[in-house]
Coordinates of C-alpha atoms in Angstrom, one line a residue:
Chain R
X66 CA 96.8 111.3 114.7
X67 CA 94.4 108.9 116.2
X68 CA 94.7 106.4 113.3
X69 CA 98.5 106.8 113.4
X70 CA 98.6 105.8 117.1
X71 CA 96.2 102.9 116.6
X72 CA 98.5 101.5 113.9
X73 CA 101.6 102.2 116.0
X74 CA 100.0 100.3 118.9
X75 CA 99.2 97.4 116.7
X76 CA 102.7 97.3 115.4
X77 CA 104.1 97.3 118.9
X78 CA 101.8 94.5 120.0
X79 CA 102.8 92.5 116.9
X80 CA 106.4 93.0 117.9
X81 CA 105.7 91.6 121.3
X82 CA 103.6 88.7 119.9
X83 CA 106.2 87.5 117.5
X84 CA 109.0 87.9 120.0
X85 CA 110.9 90.6 118.2
X86 CA 110.9 92.8 121.3
X87 CA 112.2 90.0 123.6
X88 CA 114.7 88.7 121.0
X89 CA 116.3 92.1 120.2
X90 CA 116.3 93.2 123.8
X91 CA 118.0 90.0 124.9
X92 CA 120.5 90.1 122.0
X93 CA 121.5 93.7 122.8
X94 CA 121.7 93.0 126.5
X95 CA 123.8 89.9 126.1
X96 CA 126.2 91.7 123.7
X97 CA 126.3 94.8 125.9
X98 CA 127.0 92.8 129.1
X99 CA 129.7 90.8 127.5
X100 CA 131.4 93.8 126.0
X101 CA 131.0 95.8 129.2
X102 CA 132.7 93.2 131.4
X103 CA 135.3 91.9 129.0
X104 CA 136.1 95.3 127.5
X105 CA 136.3 97.0 130.9
X106 CA 139.0 94.7 132.2
X107 CA 142.0 97.0 131.3
X108 CA 140.5 100.1 132.9
X109 CA 142.2 99.5 136.2
X110 CA 145.6 100.4 134.8
X111 CA 144.6 103.4 132.6
X112 CA 142.3 105.1 135.0
X113 CA 139.4 105.5 132.7
X114 CA 135.9 104.9 134.0
X115 CA 134.6 101.6 132.8
X116 CA 131.4 103.2 131.6
X117 CA 133.4 105.4 129.3
X118 CA 135.2 102.5 127.7
X119 CA 131.9 100.7 127.4
X120 CA 130.6 103.6 125.3
X121 CA 133.4 103.0 122.9
X122 CA 132.8 99.3 122.6
X123 CA 129.0 99.5 122.6
X124 CA 128.9 102.1 119.9
X125 CA 131.1 100.0 117.7
X126 CA 128.6 97.2 118.3
X127 CA 125.7 99.4 117.6
X128 CA 127.0 100.5 114.2
X129 CA 126.7 96.9 113.0
X130 CA 123.8 95.5 115.0
X131 CA 121.2 98.3 115.3
X132 CA 120.9 99.1 111.5
X133 CA 120.7 95.4 110.8
X134 CA 117.9 94.9 113.3
X135 CA 116.1 98.0 112.1
X136 CA 116.3 97.1 108.4
X137 CA 115.1 93.6 109.1
X138 CA 112.2 95.0 111.1
X139 CA 111.3 97.5 108.4
X140 CA 111.9 96.1 105.0
X141 CA 108.7 94.0 105.1
X142 CA 106.5 96.7 106.5
X143 CA 104.8 97.9 103.3
X144 CA 105.6 95.3 100.6
X145 CA 104.8 92.5 103.0
X146 CA 101.3 93.8 103.8
X147 CA 100.6 94.6 100.2
X148 CA 101.7 91.0 99.3
X149 CA 99.6 89.4 102.0
X150 CA 96.6 91.5 101.1
X151 CA 96.1 93.1 104.5
X152 CA 97.1 96.5 103.1
X153 CA 94.1 96.7 100.7
X154 CA 91.7 96.2 103.6
X155 CA 93.6 98.6 105.9
X156 CA 93.5 101.3 103.2
X157 CA 89.7 100.8 102.7
X158 CA 89.4 102.2 106.3
X159 CA 89.4 105.9 107.0
X160 CA 93.2 106.0 107.2
X161 CA 95.5 108.2 105.1
X162 CA 98.6 106.5 103.7
X163 CA 101.0 108.8 105.5
X164 CA 99.3 107.7 108.7
X165 CA 100.0 104.1 107.9
X166 CA 103.7 104.8 107.3
X167 CA 104.0 107.0 110.3
X168 CA 102.1 104.7 112.5
X169 CA 104.3 101.8 111.6
X170 CA 107.4 103.9 112.0
X171 CA 106.4 104.9 115.6
X172 CA 105.6 101.3 116.4
X173 CA 108.9 100.0 115.1
X174 CA 110.8 102.8 116.7
X175 CA 109.2 102.0 120.0
X176 CA 110.3 98.4 119.7
X177 CA 113.8 99.4 118.8
X178 CA 114.0 102.1 121.5
X179 CA 112.8 99.7 124.2
X180 CA 115.4 97.0 123.1
X181 CA 118.2 99.6 123.1
X182 CA 117.4 101.4 126.3
X183 CA 116.7 98.2 128.3
X184 CA 119.5 96.1 126.7
X185 CA 122.2 98.7 127.0
X186 CA 120.8 100.2 130.1
X187 CA 121.0 96.9 131.9
X188 CA 124.6 96.6 130.9
X189 CA 125.4 100.1 132.1
X190 CA 123.6 99.6 135.3
X191 CA 125.3 96.3 136.0
X192 CA 128.7 97.9 135.3
X193 CA 128.2 100.9 137.6
X194 CA 126.8 98.7 140.4
X195 CA 129.4 96.0 140.2
X196 CA 132.6 98.0 139.7
X197 CA 131.7 100.7 142.2
X198 CA 133.2 103.2 139.9
X199 CA 132.2 106.8 139.3
X200 CA 129.2 107.6 137.2
X201 CA 130.7 110.7 135.5
X202 CA 130.5 108.9 132.2
X203 CA 126.7 108.5 132.4
X204 CA 126.2 111.5 130.1
X205 CA 128.1 110.1 127.1
X206 CA 126.6 106.7 127.9
X207 CA 123.1 108.2 127.8
X208 CA 124.0 110.1 124.6
X209 CA 125.2 106.8 123.1
X210 CA 122.0 105.1 123.9
X211 CA 120.0 108.0 122.5
X212 CA 121.9 108.3 119.3
X213 CA 121.7 104.5 118.9
X214 CA 117.9 104.9 118.8
X215 CA 118.3 107.7 116.3
X216 CA 120.5 105.5 114.1
X217 CA 117.9 102.8 114.4
X218 CA 115.2 105.4 113.3
X219 CA 117.2 106.3 110.3
X220 CA 117.6 102.6 109.4
X221 CA 113.9 101.9 109.9
X222 CA 113.1 104.9 107.6
X223 CA 115.4 103.6 104.9
X224 CA 113.8 100.1 105.3
X225 CA 110.4 101.7 104.6
X226 CA 111.8 103.4 101.5
X227 CA 113.0 100.1 100.2
X228 CA 109.7 98.5 101.1
X229 CA 107.7 101.0 99.1
X230 CA 110.1 100.9 96.1
X231 CA 109.9 97.3 95.2
X232 CA 107.1 94.9 94.4
X233 CA 108.5 91.8 95.9
X234 CA 109.4 90.9 99.5
X235 CA 112.4 88.9 98.6
X236 CA 113.8 91.8 96.6
X237 CA 113.2 94.1 99.5
X238 CA 115.1 91.8 101.8
X239 CA 118.0 91.6 99.5
X240 CA 118.2 95.4 99.0
X241 CA 118.0 95.9 102.8
X242 CA 121.0 93.7 103.3
X243 CA 122.8 95.5 100.5
X244 CA 122.1 98.9 102.1
X245 CA 123.3 97.6 105.4
X246 CA 126.6 96.4 103.9
X247 CA 126.9 99.7 102.0
X248 CA 126.6 101.9 105.1
X249 CA 128.5 99.9 107.6
X250 CA 131.3 98.5 105.4
X251 CA 131.5 99.5 101.8
X252 CA 131.2 103.3 102.2
X253 CA 134.1 103.5 104.7
X254 CA 136.3 101.3 102.6
X255 CA 135.6 103.3 99.5
X256 CA 136.2 106.5 101.4
X257 CA 139.5 105.1 102.6
X258 CA 140.4 104.1 99.1
X259 CA 139.7 107.6 97.8
X260 CA 141.7 109.2 100.6
X261 CA 144.7 107.0 99.8
X262 CA 144.5 107.6 96.1
X263 CA 143.9 111.3 96.4
X264 CA 146.7 112.0 98.8
X265 CA 144.9 115.0 100.3
X266 CA 144.9 117.0 97.0
X267 CA 141.2 117.6 96.6
X268 CA 139.7 115.8 99.6
X269 CA 140.6 118.0 102.5
X270 CA 139.2 118.0 106.0
X271 CA 136.1 119.9 105.1
X272 CA 135.2 117.7 102.2
X273 CA 135.8 114.6 104.3
X274 CA 133.6 116.0 107.0
X275 CA 130.9 116.5 104.5
X276 CA 131.3 113.0 103.1
X277 CA 131.1 111.5 106.6
X278 CA 127.7 113.1 107.0
X279 CA 126.4 111.3 104.0
X280 CA 126.6 108.0 105.9
X281 CA 124.4 107.8 109.0
X282 CA 126.7 105.1 110.4
X283 CA 129.7 107.5 110.2
X284 CA 127.7 110.3 111.7
X285 CA 126.9 108.1 114.6
X286 CA 130.5 107.0 115.0
X287 CA 131.8 110.5 115.1
X288 CA 129.1 111.6 117.4
X289 CA 130.0 109.0 120.0
X290 CA 133.7 108.2 119.6
X291 CA 134.9 111.7 119.1
X292 CA 132.4 113.2 121.4
X293 CA 134.2 113.8 124.7
X294 CA 138.0 114.0 125.4
X295 CA 138.0 111.0 127.6
X296 CA 136.3 108.8 125.1
X297 CA 138.0 110.0 122.0
X298 CA 141.3 109.3 123.6
X299 CA 140.3 105.9 124.4
X300 CA 138.7 105.2 121.0
X301 CA 141.9 106.3 119.3
X302 CA 140.1 109.1 117.7
X303 CA 141.5 111.9 119.7
X304 CA 143.4 113.1 116.7
X305 CA 140.2 113.4 114.8
X306 CA 138.4 115.0 117.7
X307 CA 141.0 117.6 118.0
X308 CA 140.6 118.5 114.4
X309 CA 137.5 120.3 113.2
X310 CA 135.0 117.6 113.0
X311 CA 131.5 118.6 111.9
X312 CA 130.3 119.3 115.4
X313 CA 127.6 117.7 117.5
X314 CA 124.8 119.7 116.0
X315 CA 125.7 118.9 112.4
X316 CA 126.1 115.2 113.2
X317 CA 122.8 115.1 115.0
X318 CA 121.2 117.0 112.2
X319 CA 122.6 114.4 109.7
X320 CA 121.0 111.6 111.7
X321 CA 117.7 113.3 111.9
X322 CA 117.9 114.1 108.2
X323 CA 118.6 110.5 107.4
X324 CA 115.4 109.7 109.3
X325 CA 113.1 112.4 107.9
X326 CA 114.0 112.4 104.3
X327 CA 113.7 108.6 103.6
X328 CA 110.4 108.6 105.6
X329 CA 109.0 111.5 103.5
X330 CA 110.2 109.8 100.3
X331 CA 108.5 106.5 101.4
X332 CA 105.3 108.4 102.1
X333 CA 105.4 110.1 98.7
X334 CA 106.1 106.8 96.9
X335 CA 103.4 105.0 98.8
X336 CA 100.9 107.7 98.0
X337 CA 101.4 107.0 94.3
X338 CA 101.6 103.2 94.6
X339 CA 98.6 101.2 93.4
X340 CA 97.7 98.5 95.9
Chain K
X1 CA 65.0 107.4 92.7
X2 CA 67.5 108.7 95.2
X3 CA 71.1 109.5 94.4
X4 CA 73.1 106.3 93.7
X5 CA 75.5 105.3 96.4
X6 CA 78.0 103.9 93.9
X7 CA 78.3 105.5 90.5
X8 CA 80.7 104.7 87.7
X9 CA 80.7 106.7 84.5
X10 CA 82.7 105.6 81.5
X11 CA 85.3 104.1 83.8
X12 CA 88.4 102.4 82.3
X13 CA 91.5 101.1 83.9
X14 CA 94.6 100.0 82.2
X15 CA 97.6 98.2 83.7
X16 CA 100.3 99.0 81.2
X17 CA 98.9 98.0 77.9
X18 CA 96.4 95.6 79.4
X19 CA 92.9 96.9 79.7
X20 CA 91.4 95.5 82.9
X21 CA 88.2 97.5 82.7
X22 CA 86.8 99.5 79.8
X23 CA 83.9 101.9 79.5
X24 CA 81.9 100.7 82.4
X25 CA 78.8 102.6 83.6
X26 CA 77.2 101.4 86.8
X27 CA 74.9 102.8 89.5
X28 CA 73.9 101.1 92.7
X29 CA 71.0 102.8 94.5
X30 CA 70.4 102.8 98.2
X31 CA 68.6 99.7 99.4
X32 CA 69.6 97.5 96.5
X33 CA 71.8 94.6 96.2
X34 CA 73.7 94.2 92.9
X35 CA 75.6 91.1 91.9
X36 CA 78.7 91.6 89.8
X37 CA 79.3 88.4 87.8
X38 CA 82.3 87.4 85.6
X39 CA 85.1 85.0 85.2
X40 CA 88.4 85.5 87.0
X41 CA 90.1 88.4 85.3
X42 CA 86.9 89.9 84.1
X43 CA 87.6 93.1 86.0
X44 CA 85.4 92.7 89.0
X45 CA 88.1 93.2 91.7
X46 CA 89.6 96.1 89.7
X47 CA 86.2 97.8 89.7
X48 CA 85.8 97.3 93.5
X49 CA 89.3 98.6 94.1
X50 CA 88.4 101.7 92.1
X51 CA 85.3 102.2 94.2
X52 CA 87.5 102.0 97.3
X53 CA 90.0 104.5 95.9
X54 CA 92.8 102.0 96.0
X55 CA 93.2 102.3 92.3
X56 CA 92.7 105.4 90.2
X57 CA 90.7 105.0 87.0
X58 CA 92.6 105.6 83.7
X59 CA 89.5 107.3 82.4
X60 CA 86.0 108.1 83.6
X61 CA 84.5 109.1 86.9
X62 CA 84.0 107.1 90.1
X63 CA 81.7 108.5 92.9
X64 CA 80.9 106.7 96.1
X65 CA 78.5 108.5 98.5
X66 CA 78.9 111.5 96.2
X67 CA 82.7 111.8 96.5
X68 CA 85.7 110.7 94.6
X69 CA 87.0 107.8 96.7
X70 CA 90.6 108.3 95.5
X71 CA 90.7 112.0 96.7
X72 CA 92.3 113.1 99.9
X73 CA 89.0 114.0 101.5
X74 CA 87.6 110.5 101.0
X75 CA 88.3 109.4 104.6
X76 CA 84.7 110.3 105.5
X77 CA 83.4 108.2 102.7
X78 CA 85.4 105.2 104.0
X79 CA 83.7 105.7 107.4
X80 CA 80.5 104.6 105.8
X81 CA 81.9 101.9 103.7
X82 CA 82.3 98.2 104.3
X83 CA 84.8 96.1 102.3
X84 CA 85.4 92.4 102.2
X85 CA 88.4 91.6 100.0
X86 CA 88.7 88.4 97.9
X87 CA 90.4 85.8 100.1
X88 CA 90.4 88.1 103.0
X89 CA 93.8 88.4 104.7
X90 CA 93.9 89.1 108.4
X91 CA 96.7 89.2 110.9
X92 CA 97.2 85.7 112.0
X93 CA 98.7 86.5 115.4
X94 CA 95.7 88.5 116.6
X95 CA 92.6 86.9 118.1
X96 CA 89.2 87.4 116.5
X97 CA 88.2 89.9 119.1
X98 CA 91.5 91.9 118.8
X99 CA 91.2 92.0 115.0
X100 CA 87.7 93.4 115.3
X101 CA 88.8 95.9 118.0
X102 CA 91.6 97.1 115.8
X103 CA 89.3 97.8 112.8
X104 CA 86.6 99.2 115.0
X105 CA 89.0 101.8 116.5
X106 CA 90.1 102.8 113.0
X107 CA 86.5 103.3 112.0
X108 CA 85.8 105.2 115.2
X109 CA 83.3 102.7 116.4
X110 CA 82.7 101.6 120.0
X111 CA 84.6 98.4 120.8
X112 CA 81.9 97.3 123.2
X113 CA 79.5 96.2 120.4
X114 CA 82.1 93.8 118.9
X115 CA 81.1 90.6 120.8
X116 CA 77.6 91.1 119.5
X117 CA 78.9 91.4 116.0
X118 CA 80.9 88.2 116.3
X119 CA 77.7 86.6 117.6
X120 CA 75.9 87.7 114.5
X121 CA 78.3 86.1 112.2
X122 CA 78.5 83.0 114.4
X123 CA 82.0 83.4 115.7
X124 CA 81.3 84.0 119.4
X125 CA 82.8 80.7 120.4
X126 CA 86.2 81.5 118.7
X127 CA 86.5 85.2 119.7
X128 CA 89.5 84.5 121.9
X129 CA 91.4 82.3 119.4
X130 CA 94.1 83.5 117.1
X131 CA 93.0 84.1 113.5
X132 CA 95.9 81.9 112.4
X133 CA 94.0 78.9 113.8
X134 CA 90.8 79.7 112.0
X135 CA 89.3 77.7 109.1
X136 CA 88.7 79.4 105.8
X137 CA 85.0 79.8 106.6
X138 CA 85.7 81.4 109.9
X139 CA 88.2 83.8 108.4
X140 CA 85.5 84.8 105.9
X141 CA 83.0 85.3 108.6
X142 CA 85.4 87.5 110.6
X143 CA 86.0 89.3 107.3
X144 CA 82.3 89.9 107.0
X145 CA 82.1 91.1 110.7
X146 CA 84.7 93.8 110.0
X147 CA 82.9 94.9 106.9
X148 CA 79.7 95.2 109.0
X149 CA 81.4 97.6 111.5
X150 CA 79.5 100.8 111.9
X151 CA 76.5 99.9 109.8
X152 CA 77.9 100.9 106.5
X153 CA 75.8 102.6 103.8
X154 CA 77.7 100.9 101.1
X155 CA 79.1 97.3 101.2
X156 CA 81.6 96.1 98.6
X157 CA 82.0 92.3 98.9
X158 CA 84.5 90.7 96.6
X159 CA 83.6 87.0 96.1
X160 CA 82.3 86.8 99.6
X161 CA 81.0 83.2 99.4
X162 CA 83.7 81.4 97.5
X163 CA 84.9 78.5 99.6
X164 CA 81.9 78.6 102.0
X165 CA 79.7 75.6 102.6
X166 CA 76.0 76.0 101.7
X167 CA 74.8 76.5 105.2
X168 CA 77.2 79.3 105.8
X169 CA 76.4 80.8 102.4
X170 CA 72.8 81.0 103.4
X171 CA 73.5 82.8 106.7
X172 CA 75.8 85.1 104.8
X173 CA 73.1 86.1 102.4
X174 CA 70.6 86.5 105.2
X175 CA 72.9 89.1 106.8
X176 CA 73.4 90.9 103.5
X177 CA 69.6 91.0 103.0
X178 CA 69.1 92.5 106.4
X179 CA 71.6 95.2 105.6
X180 CA 70.0 96.0 102.3
X181 CA 66.6 96.2 104.0
X182 CA 68.1 98.8 106.3
X183 CA 68.8 100.9 103.2
X184 CA 72.4 100.0 102.5
X185 CA 73.7 99.5 99.0
X186 CA 75.4 96.1 98.6
X187 CA 77.6 95.2 95.7
X188 CA 78.9 91.6 95.6
X189 CA 80.9 89.9 93.0
X190 CA 80.7 86.2 92.1
X191 CA 81.9 84.0 89.3
X192 CA 78.6 82.0 89.4
X193 CA 75.4 83.6 88.2
X194 CA 73.3 80.7 89.5
X195 CA 74.4 81.3 93.1
X196 CA 72.8 84.8 93.0
X197 CA 69.3 83.8 92.0
X198 CA 66.8 85.2 94.4
X199 CA 69.5 87.0 96.4
X200 CA 70.2 90.1 94.4
X201 CA 68.0 92.7 92.9
X202 CA 70.1 93.2 89.8
X203 CA 73.0 91.4 88.0
X204 CA 75.8 93.0 86.1
X205 CA 77.7 90.6 83.8
X206 CA 81.3 91.4 83.1
X207 CA 83.4 89.9 80.4
X208 CA 87.0 90.9 79.6
X209 CA 86.6 94.2 81.4
X210 CA 83.4 95.2 79.6
X211 CA 79.9 95.3 80.9
X212 CA 77.9 92.8 78.8
X213 CA 74.6 92.8 80.6
X214 CA 72.8 94.7 83.4
X215 CA 69.4 93.9 84.7
X216 CA 67.3 91.6 86.9
X217 CA 67.7 87.9 86.4
X218 CA 64.3 87.9 84.7
X219 CA 65.4 90.5 82.2
X220 CA 68.7 88.7 81.6
X221 CA 66.7 85.6 80.7
X222 CA 64.8 87.6 78.2
X223 CA 67.8 89.4 76.9
X224 CA 69.8 86.2 76.4
X225 CA 67.1 85.1 74.0
X226 CA 67.3 81.4 74.7
X227 CA 63.8 80.0 74.1
X228 CA 62.3 77.4 76.3
X229 CA 61.8 73.9 75.1
X230 CA 58.9 71.4 75.5
X231 CA 59.9 67.8 75.8
X232 CA 57.7 64.7 76.0
X233 CA 57.8 61.0 75.6
X234 CA 55.5 59.4 73.0
X235 CA 55.5 55.8 72.2
X236 CA 56.1 55.4 68.5
X237 CA 57.1 59.1 68.3
X238 CA 58.6 58.8 64.9
X239 CA 55.5 57.3 63.4
X240 CA 53.4 60.1 64.9
X241 CA 55.6 62.7 63.4
X242 CA 55.4 61.1 60.0
X243 CA 51.6 60.8 60.1
X244 CA 50.7 64.3 61.3
X245 CA 52.9 66.9 59.6
X246 CA 51.1 70.1 60.6
X247 CA 51.1 69.4 64.3
X248 CA 54.7 68.2 64.5
X249 CA 56.3 70.9 62.6
X250 CA 59.4 72.1 64.3
X251 CA 59.7 69.0 66.5
X252 CA 62.8 67.0 66.7
X253 CA 63.7 63.6 68.2
X254 CA 66.7 63.9 70.4
X255 CA 66.5 60.3 71.6
X256 CA 64.4 57.3 70.9
X257 CA 60.8 57.9 71.8
X258 CA 61.5 61.5 72.9
X259 CA 60.2 64.6 71.1
X260 CA 61.3 68.1 71.7
X261 CA 60.4 71.5 70.3
X262 CA 61.6 75.1 70.9
X263 CA 59.0 77.8 71.3
X264 CA 58.4 81.2 72.7
X265 CA 57.2 81.7 76.3
X266 CA 53.6 82.7 75.3
X267 CA 53.3 79.7 72.9
X268 CA 53.8 77.1 75.6
X269 CA 50.2 77.0 76.8
X270 CA 48.7 76.5 73.4
X271 CA 51.3 73.9 72.5
X272 CA 50.6 71.9 75.6
X273 CA 46.8 72.0 74.8
X274 CA 47.2 70.3 71.5
X275 CA 49.5 67.5 72.5
X276 CA 48.2 64.1 71.4
X277 CA 46.8 61.6 73.9
X278 CA 49.5 59.2 75.0
X279 CA 52.1 62.0 75.7
X280 CA 54.1 61.1 78.8
X281 CA 56.7 62.9 80.9
X282 CA 55.8 66.3 79.6
X283 CA 58.3 68.9 80.7
X284 CA 59.1 72.5 79.9
X285 CA 62.8 73.1 80.0
X286 CA 63.9 76.7 80.6
X287 CA 67.5 77.8 80.3
X288 CA 69.4 77.6 83.5
X289 CA 71.2 80.6 84.7
X290 CA 74.5 79.0 83.7
X291 CA 73.1 78.7 80.2
X292 CA 72.2 82.3 80.2
X293 CA 75.6 83.3 81.5
X294 CA 77.4 81.2 78.9
X295 CA 75.2 82.8 76.2
X296 CA 76.2 86.3 77.3
X297 CA 79.8 85.4 77.3
X298 CA 79.6 83.8 73.9
X299 CA 77.6 86.3 71.9
X300 CA 78.4 89.5 73.7
X301 CA 82.1 89.0 74.1
X302 CA 83.9 92.2 73.8
X303 CA 86.1 92.6 70.7
X304 CA 89.4 91.0 71.5
X305 CA 91.7 93.1 73.6
X306 CA 95.4 93.1 73.0
X307 CA 95.9 90.5 75.6

């Protein structure tokens, strides 16, 4: 565990040195503040807490931005160090390979968690203080921030899997972008196409629920947008929420699974890899 | 003799169909310094990586400090191991002191001794600077400093002196000699045999993944079988040769007025005694280490691999 934490600490310090932490925190904070104040404008007339509506807009932002940041942070982690030659030296130390992967994961996750919590938190705090509105939506807001970190964790884990699979940094970067496109865009479009073509004959509600769990971005979306009555109404997903969606536990489990399985696969592959 | 620190038995390593190392036996005893010599691609780095457990041998057995370095329980072995990779890569955004602290923690060594270590490799003045601003020689010295962490019992140095100026090279070998005198096993690779003279106890010559020679430099000289030559200047050399056939048998005239003969080491003395008066500029030419090295690569080349 000691070695894992040492590597995590180094990764975190690297993130601060090369401005990843500052850049992502600022980026998320600026987007979040913009969305919070622009998006909260109509709340006066529909009597919804501005924080609740911010959950809707911010989670839509998260689906695009957080996996992208996480994949960019992660795709280089293994293949880059092997390429530069620092990995050979690191592995000549009394460090197991799983400790290298896990240490890097914890470090990158800490960077991502810091950026998300501080960036979104700043927006949430500013909104509550400036609009003098109720804070009853803080729970879904906190849930949104937490699940954003979880989505980030899943993306980091997938980035590592890519990073251990390929021999070349450029290839890893390309695949990372491809995976990002697949999960945030292509998967949903394909699913929509299937639904339209199928006309509900074989793909019923249960199958669809299952299919949504196979995409971490969809699991995240359902978790936040259909989570509470207030928010699902506002996000236009009240219909879906009223139906039998997979349930919070299943959605959370899907996100955790999307983190743990790629991470285990990355460790297994890295163990076999010759550096 | 005590148990060898590094032991390779019939080790082979293939990358696809390419044989990088084949049938190599090697033992490095405690308190000895072994030089591993060969061209680029002769299999030196591959051997060192197998000793570190970074690569698994295709065949044969590797033992370092009595354990298989590629096994899961080899972490303890690595505690007592120092490694300096070829063209050492360090994290450019960390300072020298931070770099050393990171590696010291991984090796469970007290960080407090690091400034002393930097002093020892002559980097004390640059301890607080980022590694990205270091020159090649400074990076190499920092690389040596990390390899020295925790007084390792085995040091594996992959081309440690390439790109170092002569002064640095000397201090490098001084540090290595200290380490060896403390009982550590040192294995260092190089592509120049001449550089290792007087600095290693034994030399192992590699060619195309095979071991072609193993012994002290003195033994290698003998094994290579290049005979010394006696050369002198004699006015009217040609006439002398023509007039005294028995004495000048075996002599040749490489240049005008010059005479040269090959002989065995124990013949030199008697040969010198019976040189005619008027002989000038007498010299005994022994093969240089580069000659020996070239001889080994020429005559003992492994049968062609499917390369």
